[in-house]
Tab-separated table of C-alpha atoms in Angstrom:
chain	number	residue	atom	x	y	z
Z	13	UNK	CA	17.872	-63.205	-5.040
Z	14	UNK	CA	21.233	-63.922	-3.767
Z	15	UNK	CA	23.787	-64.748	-6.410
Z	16	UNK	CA	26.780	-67.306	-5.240
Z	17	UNK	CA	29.615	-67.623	-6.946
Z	18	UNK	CA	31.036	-71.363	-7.133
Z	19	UNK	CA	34.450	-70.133	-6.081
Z	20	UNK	CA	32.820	-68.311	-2.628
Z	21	UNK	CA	30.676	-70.842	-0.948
Z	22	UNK	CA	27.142	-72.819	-1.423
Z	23	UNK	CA	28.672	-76.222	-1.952
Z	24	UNK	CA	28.915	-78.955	-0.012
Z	25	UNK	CA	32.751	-78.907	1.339
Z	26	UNK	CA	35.147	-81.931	1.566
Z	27	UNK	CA	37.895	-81.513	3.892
Z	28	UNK	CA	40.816	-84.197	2.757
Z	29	UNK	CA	43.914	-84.426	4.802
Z	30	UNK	CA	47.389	-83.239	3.174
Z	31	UNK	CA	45.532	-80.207	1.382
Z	32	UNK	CA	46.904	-76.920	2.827
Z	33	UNK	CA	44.967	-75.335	5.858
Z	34	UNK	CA	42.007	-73.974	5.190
Z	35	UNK	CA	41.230	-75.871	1.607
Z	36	UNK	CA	38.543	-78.281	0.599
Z	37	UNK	CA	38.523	-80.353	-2.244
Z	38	UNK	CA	36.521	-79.936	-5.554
Z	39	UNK	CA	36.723	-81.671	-7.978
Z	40	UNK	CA	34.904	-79.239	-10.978
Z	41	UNK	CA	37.146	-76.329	-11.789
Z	42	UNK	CA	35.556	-73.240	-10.380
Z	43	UNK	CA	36.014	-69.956	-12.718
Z	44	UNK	CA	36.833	-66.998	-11.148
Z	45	UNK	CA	38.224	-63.828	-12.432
Z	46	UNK	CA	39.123	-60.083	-12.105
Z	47	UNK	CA	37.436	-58.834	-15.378
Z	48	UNK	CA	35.891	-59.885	-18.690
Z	49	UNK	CA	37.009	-63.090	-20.291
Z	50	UNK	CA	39.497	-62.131	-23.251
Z	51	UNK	CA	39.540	-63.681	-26.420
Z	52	UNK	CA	42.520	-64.063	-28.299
Z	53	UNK	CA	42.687	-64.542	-31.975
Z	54	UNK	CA	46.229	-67.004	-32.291
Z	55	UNK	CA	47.384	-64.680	-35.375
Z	56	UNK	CA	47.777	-62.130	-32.554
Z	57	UNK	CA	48.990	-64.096	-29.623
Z	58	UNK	CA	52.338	-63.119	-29.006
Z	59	UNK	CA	54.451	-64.154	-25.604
Z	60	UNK	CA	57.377	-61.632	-25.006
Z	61	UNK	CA	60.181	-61.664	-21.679
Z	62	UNK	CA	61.368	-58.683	-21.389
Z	63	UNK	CA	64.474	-58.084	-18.801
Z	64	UNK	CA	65.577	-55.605	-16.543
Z	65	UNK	CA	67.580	-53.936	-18.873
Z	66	UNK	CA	64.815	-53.733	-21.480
Z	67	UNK	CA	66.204	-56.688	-24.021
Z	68	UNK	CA	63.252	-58.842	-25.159
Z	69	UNK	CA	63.037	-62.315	-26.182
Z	70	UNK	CA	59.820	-62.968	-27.858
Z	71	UNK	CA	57.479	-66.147	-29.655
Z	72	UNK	CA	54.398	-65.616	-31.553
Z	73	UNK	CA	51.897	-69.371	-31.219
Z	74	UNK	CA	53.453	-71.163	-34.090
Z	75	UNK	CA	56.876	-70.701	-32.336
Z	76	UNK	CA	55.791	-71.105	-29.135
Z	77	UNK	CA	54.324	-74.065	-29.287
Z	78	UNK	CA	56.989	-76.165	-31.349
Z	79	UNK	CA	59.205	-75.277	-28.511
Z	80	UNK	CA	59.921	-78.505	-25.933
Z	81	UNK	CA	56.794	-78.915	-24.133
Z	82	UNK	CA	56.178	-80.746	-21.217
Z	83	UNK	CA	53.025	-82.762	-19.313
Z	84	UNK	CA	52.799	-82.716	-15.720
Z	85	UNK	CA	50.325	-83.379	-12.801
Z	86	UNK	CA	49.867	-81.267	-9.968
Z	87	UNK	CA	47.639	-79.869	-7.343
Z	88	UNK	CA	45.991	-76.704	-7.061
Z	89	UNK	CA	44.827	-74.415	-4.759
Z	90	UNK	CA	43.081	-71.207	-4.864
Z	91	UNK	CA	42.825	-68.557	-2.621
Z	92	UNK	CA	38.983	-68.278	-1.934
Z	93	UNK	CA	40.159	-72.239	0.015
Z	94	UNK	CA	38.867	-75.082	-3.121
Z	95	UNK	CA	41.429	-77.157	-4.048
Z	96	UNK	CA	41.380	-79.043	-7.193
Z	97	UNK	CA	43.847	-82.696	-6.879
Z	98	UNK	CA	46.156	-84.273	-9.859
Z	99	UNK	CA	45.286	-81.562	-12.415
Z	100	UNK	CA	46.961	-82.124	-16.149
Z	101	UNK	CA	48.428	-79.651	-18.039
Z	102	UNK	CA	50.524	-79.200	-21.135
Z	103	UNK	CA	53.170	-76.554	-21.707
Z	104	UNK	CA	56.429	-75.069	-22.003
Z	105	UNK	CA	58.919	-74.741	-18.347
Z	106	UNK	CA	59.564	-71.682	-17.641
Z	107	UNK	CA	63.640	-73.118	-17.589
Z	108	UNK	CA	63.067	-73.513	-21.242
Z	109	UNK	CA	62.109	-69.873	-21.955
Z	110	UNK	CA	64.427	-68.251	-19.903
Z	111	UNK	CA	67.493	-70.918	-21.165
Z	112	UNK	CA	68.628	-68.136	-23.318
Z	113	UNK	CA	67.961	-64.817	-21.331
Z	114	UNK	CA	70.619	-62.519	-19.903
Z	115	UNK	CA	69.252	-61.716	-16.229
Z	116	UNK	CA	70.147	-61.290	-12.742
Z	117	UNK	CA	66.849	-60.130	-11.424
Z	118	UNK	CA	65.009	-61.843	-8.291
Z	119	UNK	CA	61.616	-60.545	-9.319
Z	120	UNK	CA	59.184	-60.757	-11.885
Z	121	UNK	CA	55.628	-59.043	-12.697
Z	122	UNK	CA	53.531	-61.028	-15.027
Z	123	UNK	CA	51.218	-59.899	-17.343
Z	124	UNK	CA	48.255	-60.857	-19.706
Z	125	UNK	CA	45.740	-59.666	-22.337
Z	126	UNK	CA	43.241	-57.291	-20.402
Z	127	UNK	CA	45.698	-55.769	-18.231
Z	128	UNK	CA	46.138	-58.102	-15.233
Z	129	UNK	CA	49.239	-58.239	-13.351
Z	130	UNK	CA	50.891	-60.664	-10.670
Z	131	UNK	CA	54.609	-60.660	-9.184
Z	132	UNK	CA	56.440	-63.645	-9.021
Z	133	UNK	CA	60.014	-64.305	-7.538
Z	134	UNK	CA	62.157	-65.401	-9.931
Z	135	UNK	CA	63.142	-68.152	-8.119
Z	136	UNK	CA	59.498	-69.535	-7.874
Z	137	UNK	CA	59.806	-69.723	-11.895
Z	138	UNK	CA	62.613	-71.581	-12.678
Z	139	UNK	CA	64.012	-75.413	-11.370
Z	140	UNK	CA	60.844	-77.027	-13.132
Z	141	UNK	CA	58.304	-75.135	-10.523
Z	142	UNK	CA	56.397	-73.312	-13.448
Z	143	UNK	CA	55.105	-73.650	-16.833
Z	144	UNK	CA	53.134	-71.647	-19.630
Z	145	UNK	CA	50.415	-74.254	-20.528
Z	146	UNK	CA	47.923	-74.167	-23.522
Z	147	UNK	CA	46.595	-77.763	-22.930
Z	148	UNK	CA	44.259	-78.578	-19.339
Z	149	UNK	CA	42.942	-82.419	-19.448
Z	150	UNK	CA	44.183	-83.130	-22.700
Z	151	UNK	CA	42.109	-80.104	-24.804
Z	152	UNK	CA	43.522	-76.885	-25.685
Z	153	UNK	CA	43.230	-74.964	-22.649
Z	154	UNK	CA	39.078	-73.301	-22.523
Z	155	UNK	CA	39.213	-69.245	-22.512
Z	156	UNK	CA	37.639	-68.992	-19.340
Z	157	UNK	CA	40.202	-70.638	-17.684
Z	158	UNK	CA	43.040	-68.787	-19.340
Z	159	UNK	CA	43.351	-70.014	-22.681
Z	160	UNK	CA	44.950	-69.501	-25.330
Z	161	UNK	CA	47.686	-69.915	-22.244
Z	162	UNK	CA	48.176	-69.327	-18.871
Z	163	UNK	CA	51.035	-69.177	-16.413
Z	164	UNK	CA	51.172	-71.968	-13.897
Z	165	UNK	CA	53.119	-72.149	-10.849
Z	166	UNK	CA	51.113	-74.710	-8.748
Z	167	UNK	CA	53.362	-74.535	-5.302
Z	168	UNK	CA	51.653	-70.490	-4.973
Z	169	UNK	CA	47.739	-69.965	-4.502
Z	170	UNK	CA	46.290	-70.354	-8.139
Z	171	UNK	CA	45.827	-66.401	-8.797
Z	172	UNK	CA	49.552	-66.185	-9.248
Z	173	UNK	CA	48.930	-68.811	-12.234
Z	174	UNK	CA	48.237	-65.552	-14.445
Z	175	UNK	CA	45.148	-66.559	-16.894
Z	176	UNK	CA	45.609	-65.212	-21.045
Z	177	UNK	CA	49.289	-64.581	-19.833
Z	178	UNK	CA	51.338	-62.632	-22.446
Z	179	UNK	CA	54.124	-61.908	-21.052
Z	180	UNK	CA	56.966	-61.283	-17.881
Z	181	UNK	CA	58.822	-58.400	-16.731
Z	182	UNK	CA	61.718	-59.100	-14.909
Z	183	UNK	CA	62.911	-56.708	-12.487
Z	184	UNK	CA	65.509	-55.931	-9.723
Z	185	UNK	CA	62.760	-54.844	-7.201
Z	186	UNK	CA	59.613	-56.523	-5.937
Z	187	UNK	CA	55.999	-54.624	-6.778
Z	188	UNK	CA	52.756	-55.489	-6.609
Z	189	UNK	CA	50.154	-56.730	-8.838
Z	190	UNK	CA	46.416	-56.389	-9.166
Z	191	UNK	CA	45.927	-58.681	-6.645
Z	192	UNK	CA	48.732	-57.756	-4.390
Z	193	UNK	CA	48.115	-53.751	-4.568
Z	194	UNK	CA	44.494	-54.580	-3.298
Z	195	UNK	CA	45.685	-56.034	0.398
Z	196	UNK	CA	46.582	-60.035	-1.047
Z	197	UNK	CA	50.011	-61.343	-0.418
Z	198	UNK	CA	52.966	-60.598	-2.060
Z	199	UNK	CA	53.840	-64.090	-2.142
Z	200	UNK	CA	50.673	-66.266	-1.376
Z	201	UNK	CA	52.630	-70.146	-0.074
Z	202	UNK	CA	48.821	-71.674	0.189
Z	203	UNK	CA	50.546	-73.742	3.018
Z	204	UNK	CA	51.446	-70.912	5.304
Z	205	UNK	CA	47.681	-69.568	4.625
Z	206	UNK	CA	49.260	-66.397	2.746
Z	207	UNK	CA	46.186	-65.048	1.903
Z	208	UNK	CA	46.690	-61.250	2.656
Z	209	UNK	CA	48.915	-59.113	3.857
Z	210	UNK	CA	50.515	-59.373	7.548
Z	211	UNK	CA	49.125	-63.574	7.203
């Protein structure tokens, strides 16, 4: 018996004009990821940014989320070509976590409970493009789609939106991530098709 994954094909596909080439719409949320699903007790969630220099700035949940949070609306799009329209999402900019951090890197590598890794320009981060949300549709964001929190940077394919995120590295130098080291794009624009590498 063949087994499909939602993400992968079997569905019927709607092609809508203005998604990026390539995508069709969906309008479930497919689930799709690397490894087992962590789950992470709040009492142990901790976010920490740690610079090139090796000074860290870190929040544990209560502190995290009394900081300045933000909803927003935005379109996603995931590399295996769904797209999911006018998601919501609850969280804390990426400008407000940084607003206090001493850097002059270009580059970031992301990182999350379970080991997972994605890099991230620092640039893509900041100027209200990204956000560490623990709310999805007005409920506290599910585990299997990256709660407690997640990383989301909605302008990049959806796998650089880092699910159970716990924390970014910044760095002077670009390297890969899980994704990246295995032949996907370093930077993945889903409107240039930047799937894999050489796209």
């Amino acid at each position: 018996m063949a087994i499909i994954s939602r993400g992968f094909g079997g569905r019927r596909r709607e092609s809508v004009p203005g998604l990026p080439p390539g995508q069709y719409l969906t309008h479930d949320f497919p689930v799709l990821s690397a490894g087992p699903t962590p789950r992470i007790p709040l009492d142990r969630w901790r976010f920490t940014i740690q610079t090139e220099t090796g000074e860290s700035t870190s929040w544990n949940w209560d502190e995290f989320t009394a900081l300045p949070a933000e909803d927003y609306t935005v379109d996603i799009h995931c590399v295996t070509k769904w797209s999911k329209l006018g998601t919501t999402w609850r969280g804390v900019s990426l400008d407000t976590l940084m607003e206090n951090v001493e850097s002059a890197a270009d580059y970031t590598m992301v990182h999350s409970f379970g080991g997972y890794t994605t890099n991230v320009p620092m640039e893509d981060l900041l100027d209200g493009k990204a956000w560490i949300a623990y709310k999805f549709d007005g409920e506290d964001l599910a585990p299997e789609h990256g709660g407690p929190a997640r990383l989301v940077v909605p302008h990049l394919y959806f796998w650089k939106s880092a699910k159970w995120v716990n924390g970014i590295q910044l760095m002077n130098e670009d390297e890969p991530g899980f994704w990246e080291a295995a032949g996907y794009h370093m930077y993945g624009d889903p409107w240039l098709e930047q799937r894999y590498q050489g796209d």
